[in-house]
Amino acid sequence: MNYSTLKKGVAASLVALVGVSSLASAQDAPATSSSAKVFGGRAQYRTWSLGINGGVLAPVVLTGGSNDFTNWDVNLGYGISLRKQLGHAFGLEGNIFRGKLSGTNKDAAGGAVGGVREFETDIQYSADLRGVVNVATVDFLRRENSVNFFVTAGYGVIAYNPKVNGVDRKGQFGSDSDKDFIKEAYIPVGAGIKFKVSDRVSFNLAYTMNFVDGDNLDGVYAKSISKDKFSYGSAGLEFSLGSKSKPNLDWVNPLAMMYDELKDPSLRQEVEALKNRVANVEKSVEDLKKDSDGDGVADMFDKEPNSAPGAVVDGSGRTIKFPEQTQTVAPSTGVTGFETIQFEFNSSVLKTESYPTLDKLSSILRENGGKVTVAGHASSEGTAAYNMKLSKDRANSVKTYLVNSGVNASNVVVKGYGESRPIASNDTEEGRIQNRRVESSRN
């Protein structure tokens, strides 16, 4: 038997085990209602499952490789599995199976190679732990998955008893002859497809290649770097364990869950209630902003809601009544505008008492026009150069005041005389006070 024969035989046996009508009904089954929520955790699902399987064992794998026998047989294998689903796409599975492997050299010259005609190996047990990855668990076409593809890989230990030409060989590979079997590690790598039959039951097809860490499986040690391997094509049923009220995590479509949660009636009611609350708040805000008489005070705070257009109101919306203004003639102050303006020692800052004189002078110049000369003077303290500068600063202070009050700057001429033109003796304090001055005169 060759690889093509194996492929055809396995495919035929697997297809025969599948009920076409059951699979079709499973594909179109409606989504199962549940209380599972997005990000709700594994506790809301059934995550444990128990499986039984049976199939064919062969001392070859689909990936090829060297073999110690020219012909191989297909034998029956069977096993059980226990799986914990950790997420939509990943789970851990423990497997135990038994069976038999066999092969011959009937196509070799003389029907034997090195005197070896045939072998038969009883697998006492094979136990492994595998990671199971579900492929394409997100379904955009149906609300609930009904077909899952998966791949597996793991690590295990196999115990077996090989016979060559009918002779027990278990004691010839470094094991004690009184032991019942040889025990070695192996790596299982496989793939498969799972069909949903009901909420509790699924039908599984799988093919697993097992790579043994040794060259003893067929009882022939070839003294090469190659290791023995075998394959297991199986079909079986898997039963979901746990509460019936919970959905099986294997068949949950995350897209459908998210859609159902967004369309949940209670959530929609909460959204509608929130929209109503927002509308009420917006109405309240509009009521707060309402101002019927346009006086700038909202109606709910307006103590006078019908105030006249353009009226000046206080913070409560009441019209402010101002007393009637009567025109009065200011009494004459006797200020001519040309009085001498005095300054403090070493200062060019105008005194407030000089403001009436400056205001009068400004009024005269603005009403009648003409030019005025502003002459600054200083007492004799300090140097003559300093006093000259100080006298000009005092005259400029007067000009600045006049210009700021509306007088054209070109109508004010500034001069500084320093200490050269005293009007009193600089030997006394009273005389020095009189000399710190600015005098204005028409041009």
Coordinates of C-alpha atoms in Angstrom, one line a residue:
M1 CA 0.0 0.0 0.0
N2 CA 1.3 3.5 -0.9
Y3 CA 0.5 7.1 0.2
S4 CA -2.1 7.6 -2.5
T5 CA -4.0 4.5 -1.3
L6 CA -3.8 5.8 2.3
K7 CA -5.2 9.2 1.4
K8 CA -8.0 7.7 -0.6
G9 CA -8.9 5.1 2.0
V10 CA -8.8 7.6 4.9
A11 CA -10.9 10.2 2.9
A12 CA -13.5 7.6 1.9
S13 CA -13.9 6.3 5.5
L14 CA -14.2 9.9 6.9
V15 CA -16.8 11.0 4.4
A16 CA -18.8 7.9 5.1
L17 CA -18.9 8.8 8.7
V18 CA -20.4 12.3 8.1
G19 CA -24.2 12.6 7.9
V20 CA -24.8 15.1 5.1
S21 CA -28.3 16.1 6.2
S22 CA -27.1 16.7 9.8
L23 CA -24.4 19.0 8.6
A24 CA -26.7 20.9 6.4
S25 CA -29.2 21.5 9.2
A26 CA -26.4 22.5 11.5
Q27 CA -25.1 25.1 9.1
D28 CA -28.5 26.8 9.0
A29 CA -29.4 26.5 12.7
P30 CA -30.4 29.8 14.3
A31 CA -28.4 31.5 17.0
T32 CA -28.9 30.2 20.5
S33 CA -30.1 32.8 22.9
S34 CA -27.9 33.4 25.9
S35 CA -27.0 36.0 28.5
A36 CA -23.3 36.0 27.5
K37 CA -21.8 39.5 27.2
V38 CA -18.8 40.8 25.5
F39 CA -15.8 40.8 27.8
G40 CA -17.9 38.8 30.3
G41 CA -15.2 36.1 30.9
R42 CA -15.1 32.3 30.5
A43 CA -17.5 31.7 33.4
Q44 CA -20.5 32.6 31.2
Y45 CA -19.8 29.7 28.8
R46 CA -19.4 26.0 28.8
T47 CA -15.7 25.4 28.3
W48 CA -15.1 21.7 29.1
S49 CA -15.8 18.9 26.6
L50 CA -15.3 15.1 26.5
G51 CA -14.6 13.3 23.2
I52 CA -14.5 9.8 21.9
N53 CA -12.9 8.8 18.6
G54 CA -11.9 5.9 16.4
G55 CA -10.0 5.6 13.2
V56 CA -7.0 4.2 11.3
L57 CA -3.4 4.0 12.4
A58 CA -0.6 3.7 9.9
P59 CA 3.3 3.7 10.4
V60 CA 3.6 6.5 7.8
V61 CA 2.7 10.2 7.6
L62 CA 1.5 12.4 4.8
T63 CA 4.7 14.5 4.9
G64 CA 6.7 11.4 3.8
G65 CA 10.1 10.4 5.0
S66 CA 12.1 7.1 5.1
N67 CA 10.6 3.8 6.4
D68 CA 12.1 0.5 7.5
F69 CA 9.5 -1.6 5.6
T70 CA 8.3 -1.5 2.0
N71 CA 4.7 -2.1 2.8
W72 CA 2.5 -0.9 5.6
D73 CA -1.0 -1.8 6.9
V74 CA -3.9 0.2 8.1
N75 CA -5.1 -0.8 11.6
L76 CA -7.8 0.3 14.0
G77 CA -7.1 2.9 16.7
Y78 CA -9.4 4.4 19.3
G79 CA -9.1 7.0 22.1
I80 CA -10.7 9.6 24.3
S81 CA -10.0 13.3 24.9
L82 CA -10.7 16.0 27.4
R83 CA -10.5 19.6 26.4
K84 CA -10.6 23.0 28.2
Q85 CA -11.5 25.9 25.9
L86 CA -9.6 29.0 27.1
G87 CA -10.9 31.4 24.5
H88 CA -12.8 31.7 21.2
A89 CA -9.7 30.5 19.3
F90 CA -7.6 28.5 21.7
G91 CA -7.9 25.5 24.1
L92 CA -5.9 22.8 25.8
E93 CA -6.7 19.1 25.1
G94 CA -5.5 15.9 26.7
N95 CA -5.6 12.8 24.6
I96 CA -5.3 9.0 25.3
F97 CA -5.5 6.4 22.5
R98 CA -4.6 2.8 21.8
G99 CA -4.2 0.7 18.7
K100 CA -1.8 -1.4 16.5
L101 CA 0.8 -0.7 13.8
S102 CA 2.1 -3.2 11.3
G103 CA 4.0 -3.6 8.1
T104 CA 5.9 -6.0 5.8
N105 CA 8.7 -6.3 3.3
K106 CA 6.7 -8.4 0.9
D107 CA 7.7 -6.1 -2.0
A108 CA 11.4 -6.4 -1.2
A109 CA 13.6 -9.0 -2.9
G110 CA 13.0 -12.4 -1.3
G111 CA 10.2 -10.8 0.8
A112 CA 12.7 -9.8 3.5
V113 CA 15.3 -7.1 4.3
G114 CA 18.1 -8.3 6.5
G115 CA 16.0 -11.3 7.5
V116 CA 13.1 -9.1 8.6
R117 CA 9.8 -9.9 6.9
E118 CA 7.2 -8.2 9.0
F119 CA 6.5 -6.2 12.2
E120 CA 3.6 -5.7 14.5
T121 CA 3.6 -3.1 17.3
D122 CA 0.9 -2.9 20.0
I123 CA 0.4 0.6 21.4
Q124 CA -0.3 0.0 25.0
Y125 CA -1.2 3.7 25.5
S126 CA -0.3 7.0 24.0
A127 CA -1.0 10.1 26.2
D128 CA -0.3 13.7 25.2
L129 CA -1.3 17.3 25.9
R130 CA -2.0 19.5 22.9
G131 CA -2.8 23.1 22.1
V132 CA -5.9 23.5 19.9
V133 CA -6.2 26.6 17.7
N134 CA -9.6 27.2 16.1
V135 CA -9.2 28.8 12.7
A136 CA -11.7 31.5 11.4
T137 CA -13.9 31.6 14.5
V138 CA -15.2 35.0 13.4
D139 CA -18.1 34.3 10.9
F140 CA -19.4 37.3 8.8
L141 CA -22.0 35.1 7.0
R142 CA -23.9 33.5 9.9
R143 CA -24.8 34.6 13.4
E144 CA -23.5 31.4 14.9
N145 CA -20.6 29.1 13.8
S146 CA -21.5 25.6 12.8
V147 CA -18.2 24.5 11.2
N148 CA -14.8 25.0 12.8
F149 CA -11.4 24.3 11.4
F150 CA -8.6 23.6 13.9
V151 CA -4.9 22.8 14.1
T152 CA -3.1 21.0 17.0
A153 CA 0.4 20.5 18.3
G154 CA 1.7 19.2 21.6
Y155 CA 3.9 16.7 23.5
G156 CA 3.2 13.2 24.7
V157 CA 4.5 9.8 25.8
I158 CA 3.9 6.6 24.0
A159 CA 4.2 3.0 25.4
Y160 CA 4.5 0.1 22.9
N161 CA 5.5 -3.5 22.4
P162 CA 7.1 -4.2 19.0
K163 CA 7.4 -7.7 17.5
V164 CA 9.5 -8.6 14.4
N165 CA 8.8 -11.8 12.6
G166 CA 6.5 -12.7 15.5
V167 CA 9.4 -12.3 18.0
D168 CA 9.1 -9.8 20.9
R169 CA 11.8 -7.1 20.6
K170 CA 11.0 -4.9 23.6
G171 CA 14.1 -6.0 25.5
Q172 CA 16.6 -5.3 22.8
F173 CA 16.5 -1.5 22.8
G174 CA 18.0 -0.6 26.1
S175 CA 14.9 -1.7 28.1
D176 CA 14.7 -4.5 30.7
S177 CA 13.3 -7.7 29.2
D178 CA 10.8 -8.1 32.0
K179 CA 9.1 -4.8 31.1
D180 CA 5.9 -5.1 29.2
F181 CA 6.6 -2.2 26.8
I182 CA 9.0 0.5 25.6
K183 CA 8.2 4.1 26.6
E184 CA 9.3 7.1 24.5
A185 CA 8.3 10.7 23.9
Y186 CA 6.6 11.9 20.7
I187 CA 5.3 15.1 19.1
P188 CA 1.7 15.1 17.7
V189 CA 0.9 17.7 15.0
G190 CA -2.4 17.7 13.3
A191 CA -5.4 19.4 11.7
G192 CA -9.1 18.8 11.5
I193 CA -12.7 20.0 11.1
K194 CA -15.5 20.1 13.5
F195 CA -19.3 20.1 12.6
K196 CA -22.0 21.2 15.1
V197 CA -24.7 18.6 15.5
S198 CA -26.5 20.2 18.4
D199 CA -25.8 22.5 21.3
R200 CA -24.2 19.6 23.2
V201 CA -22.7 17.4 20.4
S202 CA -20.2 18.0 17.6
F203 CA -18.8 15.6 15.0
N204 CA -15.0 15.8 14.5
L205 CA -12.7 14.7 11.8
A206 CA -9.0 14.9 12.4
Y207 CA -5.6 13.8 11.0
T208 CA -2.6 13.7 13.3
M209 CA 1.1 13.0 12.5
N210 CA 3.0 11.6 15.5
F211 CA 6.8 11.9 15.4
V212 CA 8.5 9.5 17.9
D213 CA 11.8 10.4 19.6
G214 CA 13.4 7.1 18.7
D215 CA 13.8 4.4 15.9
N216 CA 12.3 1.5 17.9
L217 CA 8.6 1.7 17.0
D218 CA 8.7 -0.9 14.2
G219 CA 11.2 -3.1 16.0
V220 CA 14.0 -2.4 13.5
Y221 CA 16.8 -0.1 14.5
A222 CA 18.2 1.3 11.3
K223 CA 21.2 3.0 12.9
S224 CA 20.4 6.3 11.1
I225 CA 19.4 9.8 12.1
S226 CA 15.8 9.2 11.0
K227 CA 13.1 8.7 13.7
D228 CA 9.9 6.6 13.5
K229 CA 6.6 8.2 13.0
F230 CA 2.9 7.2 12.5
S231 CA -0.4 8.8 11.7
Y232 CA -3.9 8.6 13.1
G233 CA -6.9 9.6 11.0
S234 CA -10.0 9.7 13.2
A235 CA -13.6 10.5 13.4
G236 CA -15.5 11.0 16.7
L237 CA -18.1 12.7 18.8
E238 CA -17.4 15.5 21.3
F239 CA -19.8 16.3 24.1
S240 CA -20.0 19.7 25.8
L241 CA -20.0 19.6 29.6
G242 CA -21.6 22.1 31.9
S243 CA -24.9 24.0 32.5
K244 CA -27.4 23.9 29.7
S245 CA -28.2 27.6 30.2
K246 CA -24.7 28.6 29.1
P247 CA -23.6 28.6 25.4
N248 CA -20.6 26.5 24.3
L249 CA -17.6 28.7 23.8
D250 CA -16.6 26.7 20.8
W251 CA -19.5 27.9 18.7
V252 CA -19.9 31.5 19.9
N253 CA -19.4 34.1 17.1
P254 CA -17.9 37.3 18.7
L255 CA -19.4 39.5 16.0
A256 CA -22.9 38.3 16.7
M257 CA -22.3 38.9 20.4
M258 CA -21.2 42.4 19.9
Y259 CA -24.2 43.1 17.6
D260 CA -26.7 41.7 20.1
E261 CA -25.2 43.7 22.9
L262 CA -25.5 46.9 20.9
K263 CA -29.1 46.0 19.9
D264 CA -30.1 44.9 23.5
P265 CA -33.6 46.3 24.3
S266 CA -32.6 47.4 27.8
L267 CA -29.6 49.3 26.4
R268 CA -31.7 51.0 23.8
Q269 CA -34.2 52.0 26.5
E270 CA -31.3 53.5 28.5
V271 CA -30.1 55.4 25.4
E272 CA -33.7 56.7 24.8
A273 CA -34.0 57.7 28.5
L274 CA -30.7 59.5 28.3
K275 CA -31.8 61.3 25.1
N276 CA -34.9 62.5 26.9
R277 CA -32.9 63.7 29.8
V278 CA -30.6 65.6 27.5
A279 CA -33.6 67.1 25.7
N280 CA -35.1 68.3 29.0
V281 CA -31.8 69.8 30.0
E282 CA -31.5 71.6 26.7
K283 CA -35.1 73.0 27.2
S284 CA -34.3 74.1 30.7
V285 CA -31.2 75.9 29.4
E286 CA -33.3 77.6 26.7
D287 CA -35.8 78.7 29.3
L288 CA -33.0 80.1 31.4
K289 CA -31.7 82.1 28.4
K290 CA -35.2 83.5 27.4
D291 CA -35.3 87.3 27.7
S292 CA -38.7 88.6 26.5
D293 CA -38.1 92.4 26.9
G294 CA -34.5 92.2 25.6
D295 CA -33.0 94.0 28.6
G296 CA -30.2 91.5 29.1
V297 CA -31.8 89.8 32.2
A298 CA -33.4 86.3 31.8
D299 CA -37.1 86.2 32.4
M300 CA -36.8 83.9 35.4
F301 CA -34.5 86.5 37.2
D302 CA -36.3 89.6 35.7
K303 CA -38.2 91.6 38.4
E304 CA -39.6 93.9 35.7
P305 CA -40.3 91.6 32.7
N306 CA -41.8 94.4 30.6
S307 CA -39.2 97.2 30.8
A308 CA -39.2 99.7 28.0
P309 CA -37.0 99.1 24.9
G310 CA -33.5 100.5 25.4
A311 CA -34.0 101.1 29.1
V312 CA -31.0 100.9 31.4
V313 CA -31.7 98.2 34.0
D314 CA -30.0 96.8 37.1
G315 CA -29.1 93.2 37.7
S316 CA -32.7 92.3 38.5
G317 CA -34.0 93.8 35.3
R318 CA -35.6 96.9 37.0
T319 CA -35.3 100.2 35.2
I320 CA -32.8 102.6 36.7
K321 CA -34.2 106.1 37.0
F322 CA -31.6 108.9 36.9
P323 CA -32.2 112.3 38.3
E324 CA -32.8 115.1 35.8
Q325 CA -29.7 117.1 34.9
T326 CA -29.9 120.9 35.3
Q327 CA -27.4 123.2 33.6
T328 CA -25.5 125.3 36.1
V329 CA -23.0 128.1 35.6
A330 CA -19.7 127.5 37.3
P331 CA -18.7 130.4 39.5
S332 CA -15.6 132.3 38.5
T333 CA -12.5 131.2 40.2
G334 CA -10.4 134.2 39.3
V335 CA -7.8 132.0 37.5
T336 CA -6.3 133.5 34.4
G337 CA -4.2 130.6 33.2
F338 CA -1.0 132.5 33.4
E339 CA -0.2 132.1 37.0
T340 CA 3.3 130.8 38.0
I341 CA 3.4 127.0 38.5
Q342 CA 5.6 125.9 41.4
F343 CA 7.6 122.6 41.8
E344 CA 9.1 120.7 44.6
F345 CA 12.9 120.5 45.2
N346 CA 14.7 118.5 42.4
S347 CA 11.3 117.6 40.8
S348 CA 9.6 118.1 37.5
V349 CA 6.3 116.5 38.6
L350 CA 3.2 118.8 38.4
K351 CA 1.4 119.5 41.7
T352 CA -2.4 119.0 41.8
E353 CA -2.8 122.6 42.9
S354 CA -1.5 123.7 39.5
Y355 CA -4.3 121.8 37.6
P356 CA -6.8 124.7 37.6
T357 CA -4.3 127.1 36.1
L358 CA -3.3 124.6 33.4
D359 CA -7.0 123.8 32.6
K360 CA -7.7 127.4 32.2
L361 CA -4.7 128.0 30.0
S362 CA -5.7 124.9 27.9
S363 CA -9.3 126.3 27.5
I364 CA -8.0 129.6 26.3
L365 CA -5.6 128.1 23.8
R366 CA -8.3 125.7 22.4
E367 CA -11.0 128.3 22.2
N368 CA -9.0 131.3 21.0
G369 CA -6.0 129.8 19.4
G370 CA -2.6 131.5 19.4
K371 CA 0.7 130.3 20.8
V372 CA 2.2 130.3 24.3
T373 CA 5.8 130.2 25.6
V374 CA 6.4 128.0 28.6
A375 CA 9.6 128.9 30.5
G376 CA 11.1 126.7 33.1
H377 CA 13.3 127.8 36.0
A378 CA 15.3 126.3 38.8
S379 CA 16.9 127.3 42.1
S380 CA 20.7 127.3 42.5
E381 CA 21.2 123.9 44.2
G382 CA 23.3 121.6 42.1
T383 CA 25.4 122.4 39.0
A384 CA 24.3 124.9 36.4
A385 CA 24.1 122.2 33.7
Y386 CA 21.8 120.0 35.9
N387 CA 19.6 123.0 36.8
M388 CA 19.3 123.8 33.0
K389 CA 18.1 120.3 32.3
L390 CA 15.7 120.3 35.3
S391 CA 14.2 123.7 34.1
K392 CA 13.5 122.2 30.7
D393 CA 11.9 119.1 32.2
R394 CA 9.6 121.3 34.2
A395 CA 8.5 123.2 31.1
N396 CA 8.0 120.0 29.2
S397 CA 5.7 118.7 32.0
V398 CA 3.5 121.7 31.5
K399 CA 3.5 121.2 27.7
T400 CA 2.6 117.5 28.0
Y401 CA -0.4 118.4 30.2
L402 CA -1.6 121.0 27.7
V403 CA -1.2 118.7 24.7
N404 CA -3.0 115.8 26.5
S405 CA -5.9 118.2 27.2
G406 CA -6.3 119.0 23.5
V407 CA -3.9 121.8 22.7
N408 CA -2.0 121.6 19.5
A409 CA 1.7 120.8 20.3
S410 CA 2.9 123.3 17.8
N411 CA 1.2 126.1 19.8
V412 CA 3.4 125.5 22.9
V413 CA 7.0 126.7 22.8
V414 CA 9.3 125.3 25.6
K415 CA 12.3 127.1 27.0
G416 CA 14.6 126.4 29.9
Y417 CA 16.6 129.0 31.8
G418 CA 18.1 127.0 34.6
E419 CA 19.1 129.1 37.6
S420 CA 19.9 132.2 35.4
R421 CA 16.7 134.1 36.1
P422 CA 15.8 134.0 39.8
I423 CA 12.9 136.1 41.1
A424 CA 14.0 135.7 44.7
S425 CA 17.3 135.2 46.6
N426 CA 18.7 131.7 46.4
D427 CA 20.3 132.3 49.8
T428 CA 17.1 131.5 51.6
E429 CA 14.7 128.6 51.5
E430 CA 11.7 130.8 50.8
G431 CA 13.6 132.4 47.8
R432 CA 14.6 129.0 46.4
I433 CA 11.0 127.8 46.6
Q434 CA 9.8 130.7 44.5
N435 CA 12.6 130.1 41.9
R436 CA 11.4 126.5 41.2
R437 CA 8.8 127.5 38.7
V438 CA 7.3 127.6 35.2
E439 CA 6.0 130.8 33.7
S440 CA 3.6 131.0 30.7
S441 CA 3.3 134.0 28.4
R442 CA 1.6 134.6 25.1
N443 CA 3.8 135.0 22.0

